[in-house]
PDB file of C-alpha atoms and ligand atoms in Angstrom:
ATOM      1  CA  UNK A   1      99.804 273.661 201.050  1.00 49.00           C
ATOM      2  CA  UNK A   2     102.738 272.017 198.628  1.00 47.00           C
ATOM      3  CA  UNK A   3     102.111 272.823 195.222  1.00 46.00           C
ATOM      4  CA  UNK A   4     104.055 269.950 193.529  1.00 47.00           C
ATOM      5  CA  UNK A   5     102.612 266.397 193.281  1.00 49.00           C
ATOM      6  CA  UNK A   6     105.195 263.706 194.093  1.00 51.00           C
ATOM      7  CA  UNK A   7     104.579 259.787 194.553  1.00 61.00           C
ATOM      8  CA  UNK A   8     107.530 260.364 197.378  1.00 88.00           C
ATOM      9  CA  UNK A   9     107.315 262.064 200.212  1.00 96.00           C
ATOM     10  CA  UNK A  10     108.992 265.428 199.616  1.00 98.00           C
ATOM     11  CA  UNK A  11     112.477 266.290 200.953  1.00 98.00           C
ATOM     12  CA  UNK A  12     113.342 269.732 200.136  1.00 98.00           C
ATOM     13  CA  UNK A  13     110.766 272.383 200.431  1.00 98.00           C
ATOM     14  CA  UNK A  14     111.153 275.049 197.721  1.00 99.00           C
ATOM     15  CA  UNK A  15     109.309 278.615 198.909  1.00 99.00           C
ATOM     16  CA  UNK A  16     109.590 281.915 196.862  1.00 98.00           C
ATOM     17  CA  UNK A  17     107.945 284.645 198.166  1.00 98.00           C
ATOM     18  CA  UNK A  18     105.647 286.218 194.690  1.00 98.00           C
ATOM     19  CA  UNK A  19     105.138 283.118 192.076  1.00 98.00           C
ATOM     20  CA  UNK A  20     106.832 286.455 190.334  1.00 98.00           C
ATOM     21  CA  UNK A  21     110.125 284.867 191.474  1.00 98.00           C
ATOM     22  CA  UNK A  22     108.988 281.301 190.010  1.00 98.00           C
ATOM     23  CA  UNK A  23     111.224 281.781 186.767  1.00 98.00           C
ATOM     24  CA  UNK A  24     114.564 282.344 189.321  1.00 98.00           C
ATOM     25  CA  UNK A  25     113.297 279.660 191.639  1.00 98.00           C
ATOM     26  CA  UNK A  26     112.775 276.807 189.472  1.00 98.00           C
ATOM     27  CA  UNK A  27     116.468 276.578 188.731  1.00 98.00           C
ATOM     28  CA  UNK A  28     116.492 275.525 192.181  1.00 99.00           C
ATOM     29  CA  UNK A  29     113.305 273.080 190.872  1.00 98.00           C
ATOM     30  CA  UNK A  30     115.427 271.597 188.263  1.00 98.00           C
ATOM     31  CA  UNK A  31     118.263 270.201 190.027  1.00 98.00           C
ATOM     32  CA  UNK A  32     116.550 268.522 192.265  1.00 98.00           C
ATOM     33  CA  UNK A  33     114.203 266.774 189.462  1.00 98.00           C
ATOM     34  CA  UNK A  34     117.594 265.694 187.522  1.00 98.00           C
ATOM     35  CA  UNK A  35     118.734 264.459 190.779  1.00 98.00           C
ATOM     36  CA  UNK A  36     115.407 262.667 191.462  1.00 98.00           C
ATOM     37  CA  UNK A  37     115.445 264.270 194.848  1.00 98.00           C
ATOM     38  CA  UNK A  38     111.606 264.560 195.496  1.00 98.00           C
ATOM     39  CA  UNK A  39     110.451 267.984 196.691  1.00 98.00           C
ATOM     40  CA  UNK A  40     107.705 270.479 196.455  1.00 98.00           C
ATOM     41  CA  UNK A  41     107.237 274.185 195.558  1.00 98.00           C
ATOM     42  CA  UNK A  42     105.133 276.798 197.230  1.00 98.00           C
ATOM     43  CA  UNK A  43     104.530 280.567 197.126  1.00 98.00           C
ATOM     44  CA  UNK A  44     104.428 282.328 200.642  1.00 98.00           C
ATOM     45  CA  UNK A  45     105.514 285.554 201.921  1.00 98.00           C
ATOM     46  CA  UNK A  46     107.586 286.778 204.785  1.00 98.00           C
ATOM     47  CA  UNK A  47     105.533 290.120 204.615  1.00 98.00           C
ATOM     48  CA  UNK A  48     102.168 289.503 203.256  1.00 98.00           C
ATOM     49  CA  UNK A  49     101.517 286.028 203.961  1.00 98.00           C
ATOM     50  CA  UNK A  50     103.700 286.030 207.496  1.00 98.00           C
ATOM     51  CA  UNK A  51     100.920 283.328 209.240  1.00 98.00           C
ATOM     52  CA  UNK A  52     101.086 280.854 206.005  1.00 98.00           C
ATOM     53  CA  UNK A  53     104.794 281.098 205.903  1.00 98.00           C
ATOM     54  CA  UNK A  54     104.752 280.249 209.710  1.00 98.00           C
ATOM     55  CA  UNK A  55     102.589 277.560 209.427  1.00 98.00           C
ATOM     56  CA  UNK A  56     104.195 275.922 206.781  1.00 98.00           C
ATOM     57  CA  UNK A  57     107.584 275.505 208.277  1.00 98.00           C
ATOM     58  CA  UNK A  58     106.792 274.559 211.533  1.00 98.00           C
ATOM     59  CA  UNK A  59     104.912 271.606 209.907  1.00 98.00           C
ATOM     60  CA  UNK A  60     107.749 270.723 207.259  1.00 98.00           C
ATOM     61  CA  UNK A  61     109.576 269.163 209.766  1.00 97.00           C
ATOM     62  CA  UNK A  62     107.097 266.915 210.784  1.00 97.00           C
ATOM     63  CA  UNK A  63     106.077 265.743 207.131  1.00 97.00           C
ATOM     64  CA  UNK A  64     109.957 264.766 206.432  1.00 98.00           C
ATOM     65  CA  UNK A  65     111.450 267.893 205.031  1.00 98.00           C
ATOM     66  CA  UNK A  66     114.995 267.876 205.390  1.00 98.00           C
ATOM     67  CA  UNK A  67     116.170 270.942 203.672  1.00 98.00           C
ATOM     68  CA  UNK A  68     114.645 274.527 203.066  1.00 99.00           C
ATOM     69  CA  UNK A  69     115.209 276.880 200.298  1.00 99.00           C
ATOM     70  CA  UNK A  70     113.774 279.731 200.457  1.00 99.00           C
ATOM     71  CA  UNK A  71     113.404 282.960 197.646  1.00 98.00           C
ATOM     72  CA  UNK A  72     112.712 285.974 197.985  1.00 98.00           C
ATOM     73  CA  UNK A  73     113.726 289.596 196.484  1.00 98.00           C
ATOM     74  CA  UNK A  74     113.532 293.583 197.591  1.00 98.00           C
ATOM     75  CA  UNK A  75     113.882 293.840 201.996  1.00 98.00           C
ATOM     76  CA  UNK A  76     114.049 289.715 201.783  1.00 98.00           C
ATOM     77  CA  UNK A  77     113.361 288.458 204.999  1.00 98.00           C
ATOM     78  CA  UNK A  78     111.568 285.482 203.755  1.00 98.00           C
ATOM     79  CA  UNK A  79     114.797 282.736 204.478  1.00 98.00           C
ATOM     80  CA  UNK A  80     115.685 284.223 207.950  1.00 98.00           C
ATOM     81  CA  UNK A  81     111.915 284.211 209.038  1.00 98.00           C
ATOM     82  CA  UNK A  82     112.308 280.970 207.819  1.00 98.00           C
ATOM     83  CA  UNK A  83     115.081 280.227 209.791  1.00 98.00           C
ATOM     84  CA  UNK A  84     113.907 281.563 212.953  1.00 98.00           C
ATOM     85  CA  UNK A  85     111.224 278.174 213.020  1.00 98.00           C
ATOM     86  CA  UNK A  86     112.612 275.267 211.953  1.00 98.00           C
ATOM     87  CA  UNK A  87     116.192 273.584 213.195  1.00 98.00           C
ATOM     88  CA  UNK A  88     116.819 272.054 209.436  1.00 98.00           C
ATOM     89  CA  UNK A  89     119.549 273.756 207.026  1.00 98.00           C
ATOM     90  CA  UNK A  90     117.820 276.460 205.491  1.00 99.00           C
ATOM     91  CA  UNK A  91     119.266 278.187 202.228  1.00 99.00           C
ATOM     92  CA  UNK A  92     118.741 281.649 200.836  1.00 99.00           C
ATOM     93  CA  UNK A  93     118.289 283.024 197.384  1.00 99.00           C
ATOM     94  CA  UNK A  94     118.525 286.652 196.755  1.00 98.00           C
ATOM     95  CA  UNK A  95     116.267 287.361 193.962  1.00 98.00           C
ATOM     96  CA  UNK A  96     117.061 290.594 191.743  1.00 97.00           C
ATOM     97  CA  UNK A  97     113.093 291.732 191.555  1.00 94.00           C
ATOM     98  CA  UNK A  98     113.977 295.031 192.815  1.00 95.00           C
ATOM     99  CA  UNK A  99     115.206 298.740 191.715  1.00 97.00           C
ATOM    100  CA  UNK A 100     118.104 297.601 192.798  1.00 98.00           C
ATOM    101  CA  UNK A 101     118.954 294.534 191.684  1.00 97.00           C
ATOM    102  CA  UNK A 102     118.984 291.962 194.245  1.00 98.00           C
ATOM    103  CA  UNK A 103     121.832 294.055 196.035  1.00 98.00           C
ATOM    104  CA  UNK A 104     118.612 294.745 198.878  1.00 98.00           C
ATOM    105  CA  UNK A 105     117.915 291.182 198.612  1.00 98.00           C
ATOM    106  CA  UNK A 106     121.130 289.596 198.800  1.00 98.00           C
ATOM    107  CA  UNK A 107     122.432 291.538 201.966  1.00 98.00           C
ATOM    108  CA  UNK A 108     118.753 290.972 203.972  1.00 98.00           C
ATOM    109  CA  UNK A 109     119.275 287.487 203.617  1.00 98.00           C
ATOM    110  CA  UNK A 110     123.160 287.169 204.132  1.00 98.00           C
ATOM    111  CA  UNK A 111     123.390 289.340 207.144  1.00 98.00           C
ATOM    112  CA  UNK A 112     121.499 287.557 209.627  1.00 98.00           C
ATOM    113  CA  UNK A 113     122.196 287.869 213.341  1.00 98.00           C
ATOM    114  CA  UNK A 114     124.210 285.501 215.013  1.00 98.00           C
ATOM    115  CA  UNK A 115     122.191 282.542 216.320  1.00 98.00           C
ATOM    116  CA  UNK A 116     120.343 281.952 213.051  1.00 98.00           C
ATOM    117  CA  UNK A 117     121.906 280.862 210.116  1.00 98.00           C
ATOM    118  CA  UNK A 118     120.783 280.823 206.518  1.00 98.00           C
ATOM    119  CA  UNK A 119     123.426 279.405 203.879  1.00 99.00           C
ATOM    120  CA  UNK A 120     123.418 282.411 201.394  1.00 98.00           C
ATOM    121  CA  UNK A 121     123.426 281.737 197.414  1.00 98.00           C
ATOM    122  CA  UNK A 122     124.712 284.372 194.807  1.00 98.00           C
ATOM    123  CA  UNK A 123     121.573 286.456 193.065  1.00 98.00           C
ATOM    124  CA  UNK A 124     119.439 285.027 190.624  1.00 98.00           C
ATOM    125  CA  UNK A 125     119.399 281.971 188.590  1.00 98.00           C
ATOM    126  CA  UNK A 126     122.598 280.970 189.278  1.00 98.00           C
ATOM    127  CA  UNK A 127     121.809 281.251 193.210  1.00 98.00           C
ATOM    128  CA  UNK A 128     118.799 279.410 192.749  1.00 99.00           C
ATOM    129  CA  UNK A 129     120.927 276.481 190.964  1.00 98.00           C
ATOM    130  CA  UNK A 130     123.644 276.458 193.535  1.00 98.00           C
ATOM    131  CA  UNK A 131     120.748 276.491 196.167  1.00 99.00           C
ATOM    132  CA  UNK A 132     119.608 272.783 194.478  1.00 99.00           C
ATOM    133  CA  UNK A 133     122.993 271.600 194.412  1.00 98.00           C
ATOM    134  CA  UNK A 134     123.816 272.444 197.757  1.00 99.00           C
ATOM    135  CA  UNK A 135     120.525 270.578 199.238  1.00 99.00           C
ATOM    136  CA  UNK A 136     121.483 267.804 197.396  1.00 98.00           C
ATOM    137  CA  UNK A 137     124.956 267.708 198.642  1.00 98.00           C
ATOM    138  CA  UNK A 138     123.277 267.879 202.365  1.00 98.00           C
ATOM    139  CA  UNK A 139     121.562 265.357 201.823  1.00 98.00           C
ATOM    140  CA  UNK A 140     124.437 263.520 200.158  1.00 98.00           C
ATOM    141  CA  UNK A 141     125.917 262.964 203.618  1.00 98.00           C
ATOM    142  CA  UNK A 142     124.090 260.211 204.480  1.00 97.00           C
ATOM    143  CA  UNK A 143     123.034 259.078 201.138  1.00 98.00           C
ATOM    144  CA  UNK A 144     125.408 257.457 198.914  1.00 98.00           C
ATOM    145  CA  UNK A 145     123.230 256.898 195.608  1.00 98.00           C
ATOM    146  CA  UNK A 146     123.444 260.831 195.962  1.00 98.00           C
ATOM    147  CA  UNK A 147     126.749 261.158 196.634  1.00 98.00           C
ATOM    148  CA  UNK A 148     127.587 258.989 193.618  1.00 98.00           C
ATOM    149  CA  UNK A 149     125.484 260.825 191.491  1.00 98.00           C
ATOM    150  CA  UNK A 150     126.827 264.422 192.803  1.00 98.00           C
ATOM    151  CA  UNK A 151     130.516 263.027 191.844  1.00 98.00           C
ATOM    152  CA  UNK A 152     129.503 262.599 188.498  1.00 98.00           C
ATOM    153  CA  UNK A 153     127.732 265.469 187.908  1.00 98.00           C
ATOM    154  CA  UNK A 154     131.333 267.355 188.841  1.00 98.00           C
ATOM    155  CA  UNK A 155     133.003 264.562 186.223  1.00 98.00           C
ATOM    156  CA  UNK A 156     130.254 266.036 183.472  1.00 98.00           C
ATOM    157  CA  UNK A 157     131.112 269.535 184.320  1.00 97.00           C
ATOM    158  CA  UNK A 158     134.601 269.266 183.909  1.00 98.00           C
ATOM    159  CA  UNK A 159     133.899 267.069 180.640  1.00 98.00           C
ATOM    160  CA  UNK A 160     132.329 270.140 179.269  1.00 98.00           C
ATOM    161  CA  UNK A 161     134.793 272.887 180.053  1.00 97.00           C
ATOM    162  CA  UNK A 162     137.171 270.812 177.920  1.00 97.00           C
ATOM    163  CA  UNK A 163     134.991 270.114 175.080  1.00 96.00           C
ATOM    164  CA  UNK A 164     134.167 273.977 175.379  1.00 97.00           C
ATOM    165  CA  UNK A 165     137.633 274.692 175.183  1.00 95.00           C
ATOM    166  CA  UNK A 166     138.585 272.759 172.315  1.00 95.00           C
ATOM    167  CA  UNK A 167     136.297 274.824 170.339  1.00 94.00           C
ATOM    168  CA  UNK A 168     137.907 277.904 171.270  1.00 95.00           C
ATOM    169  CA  UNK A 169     141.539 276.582 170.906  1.00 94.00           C
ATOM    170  CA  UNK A 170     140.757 275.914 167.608  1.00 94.00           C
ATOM    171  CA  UNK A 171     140.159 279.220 166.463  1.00 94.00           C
ATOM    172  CA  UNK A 172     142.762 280.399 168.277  1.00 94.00           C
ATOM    173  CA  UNK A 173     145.601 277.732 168.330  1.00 81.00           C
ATOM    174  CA  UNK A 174     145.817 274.757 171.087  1.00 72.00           C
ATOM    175  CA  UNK A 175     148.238 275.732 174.239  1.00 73.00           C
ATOM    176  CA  UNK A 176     150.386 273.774 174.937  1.00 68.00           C
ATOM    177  CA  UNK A 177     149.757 272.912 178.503  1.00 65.00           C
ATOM    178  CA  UNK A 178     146.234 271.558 178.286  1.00 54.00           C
TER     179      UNK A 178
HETATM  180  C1  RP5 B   1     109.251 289.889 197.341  1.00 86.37           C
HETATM  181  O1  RP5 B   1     108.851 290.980 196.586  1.00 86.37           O
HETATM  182  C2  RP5 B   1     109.096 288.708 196.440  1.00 86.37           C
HETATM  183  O2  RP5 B   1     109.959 287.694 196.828  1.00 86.37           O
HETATM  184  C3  RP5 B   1     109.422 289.264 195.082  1.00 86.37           C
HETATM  185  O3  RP5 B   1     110.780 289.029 194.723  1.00 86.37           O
HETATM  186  C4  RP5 B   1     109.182 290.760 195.237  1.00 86.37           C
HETATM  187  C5  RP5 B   1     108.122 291.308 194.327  1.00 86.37           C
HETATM  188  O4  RP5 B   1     106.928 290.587 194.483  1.00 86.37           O
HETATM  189  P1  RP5 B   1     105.683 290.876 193.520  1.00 86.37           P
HETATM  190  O5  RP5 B   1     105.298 292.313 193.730  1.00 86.37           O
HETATM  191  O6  RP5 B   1     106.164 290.617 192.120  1.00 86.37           O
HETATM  192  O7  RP5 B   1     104.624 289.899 193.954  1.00 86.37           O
HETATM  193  O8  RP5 B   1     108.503 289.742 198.500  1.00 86.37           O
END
């Protein structure tokens, strides 16, 4: 059923519910390739595909995944059904496919009934980023290359807010507190 080829066995399953939401989703994609986390990416639906979705995370487990992110936009229901199968961390990405925006998408997957949690990103790309990140950092816990690597990713990030800021400063005079 995975999608993505990888010599190791996958940690993080990727699912988006339309490979429409495949240009959001492989944000997600990204950060775990530049954190050589290996993972795969699939395509199945909380509503049209309910049996495939099923059947996929109730074997995930079982094949080593650790961590499940899960996509989805309009009445999203894809992460919580999600949720409902497995005991592993499962994170949600509101996708903004619909008329309105990824508001309907965003609250269906945030507001889940107690008893069932699903880690909730902000919409869109910058969800689906945070989702990576935030699988990585799970599995940071008990990892330390990880954990090494996630501490200088934050170094690099701050490293580039400066360098962003001296361009700015210079067209508008450095302050003095920086
Ligand atoms: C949701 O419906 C999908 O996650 C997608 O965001 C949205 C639209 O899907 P398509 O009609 O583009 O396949 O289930």
């Amino acid at each position: 059923m995975a999608t993505k080829k990888q010599s190791k066995r996958p940690l993080v399953g990727i699912v988006m519910g339309s490979d429409s939401d495949h240009p959001i989703m492989a944000e997600a994609a990204k950060v775990l390739e530049d954190f050589g986390v290996p993972h795969e990416v699939l395509v199945a639906s909380a509503h049209r595909s309910p049996a495939r979705t099923q059947k996929y995370v109730r074997q995930a487990g079982k094949r080593g995944i650790q961590v499940l992110i899960a996509g989805a936009g309009g009445a999203a229901h894809l992460a919580g059904v999600i949720a409902a199968e497995t005991i592993s961390p499962v994170i949600g990405v509101p996708i903004d496919s619909s008329a309105l925006k990824g508001l309907d998408s965003l609250l269906s997957t945030a507001q889940m009934p107690g008893g069932i949690p699903v880690a909730t990103m902000a919409i869109g790309k910058a969800g689906a980023k945070n989702a990576g990140l935030l699988a990585v950092q799970i599995l940071a816990i008990r990892n330390s290359a990880l954990s090494k690597k996630l501490q200088q990713f934050k170094k690099d990030q701050a490293s580039a807010v400066e360098k962003k800021s001296r361009k700015v400063e210079k067209q508008h005079g450095k302050i003095t507190s920086s």
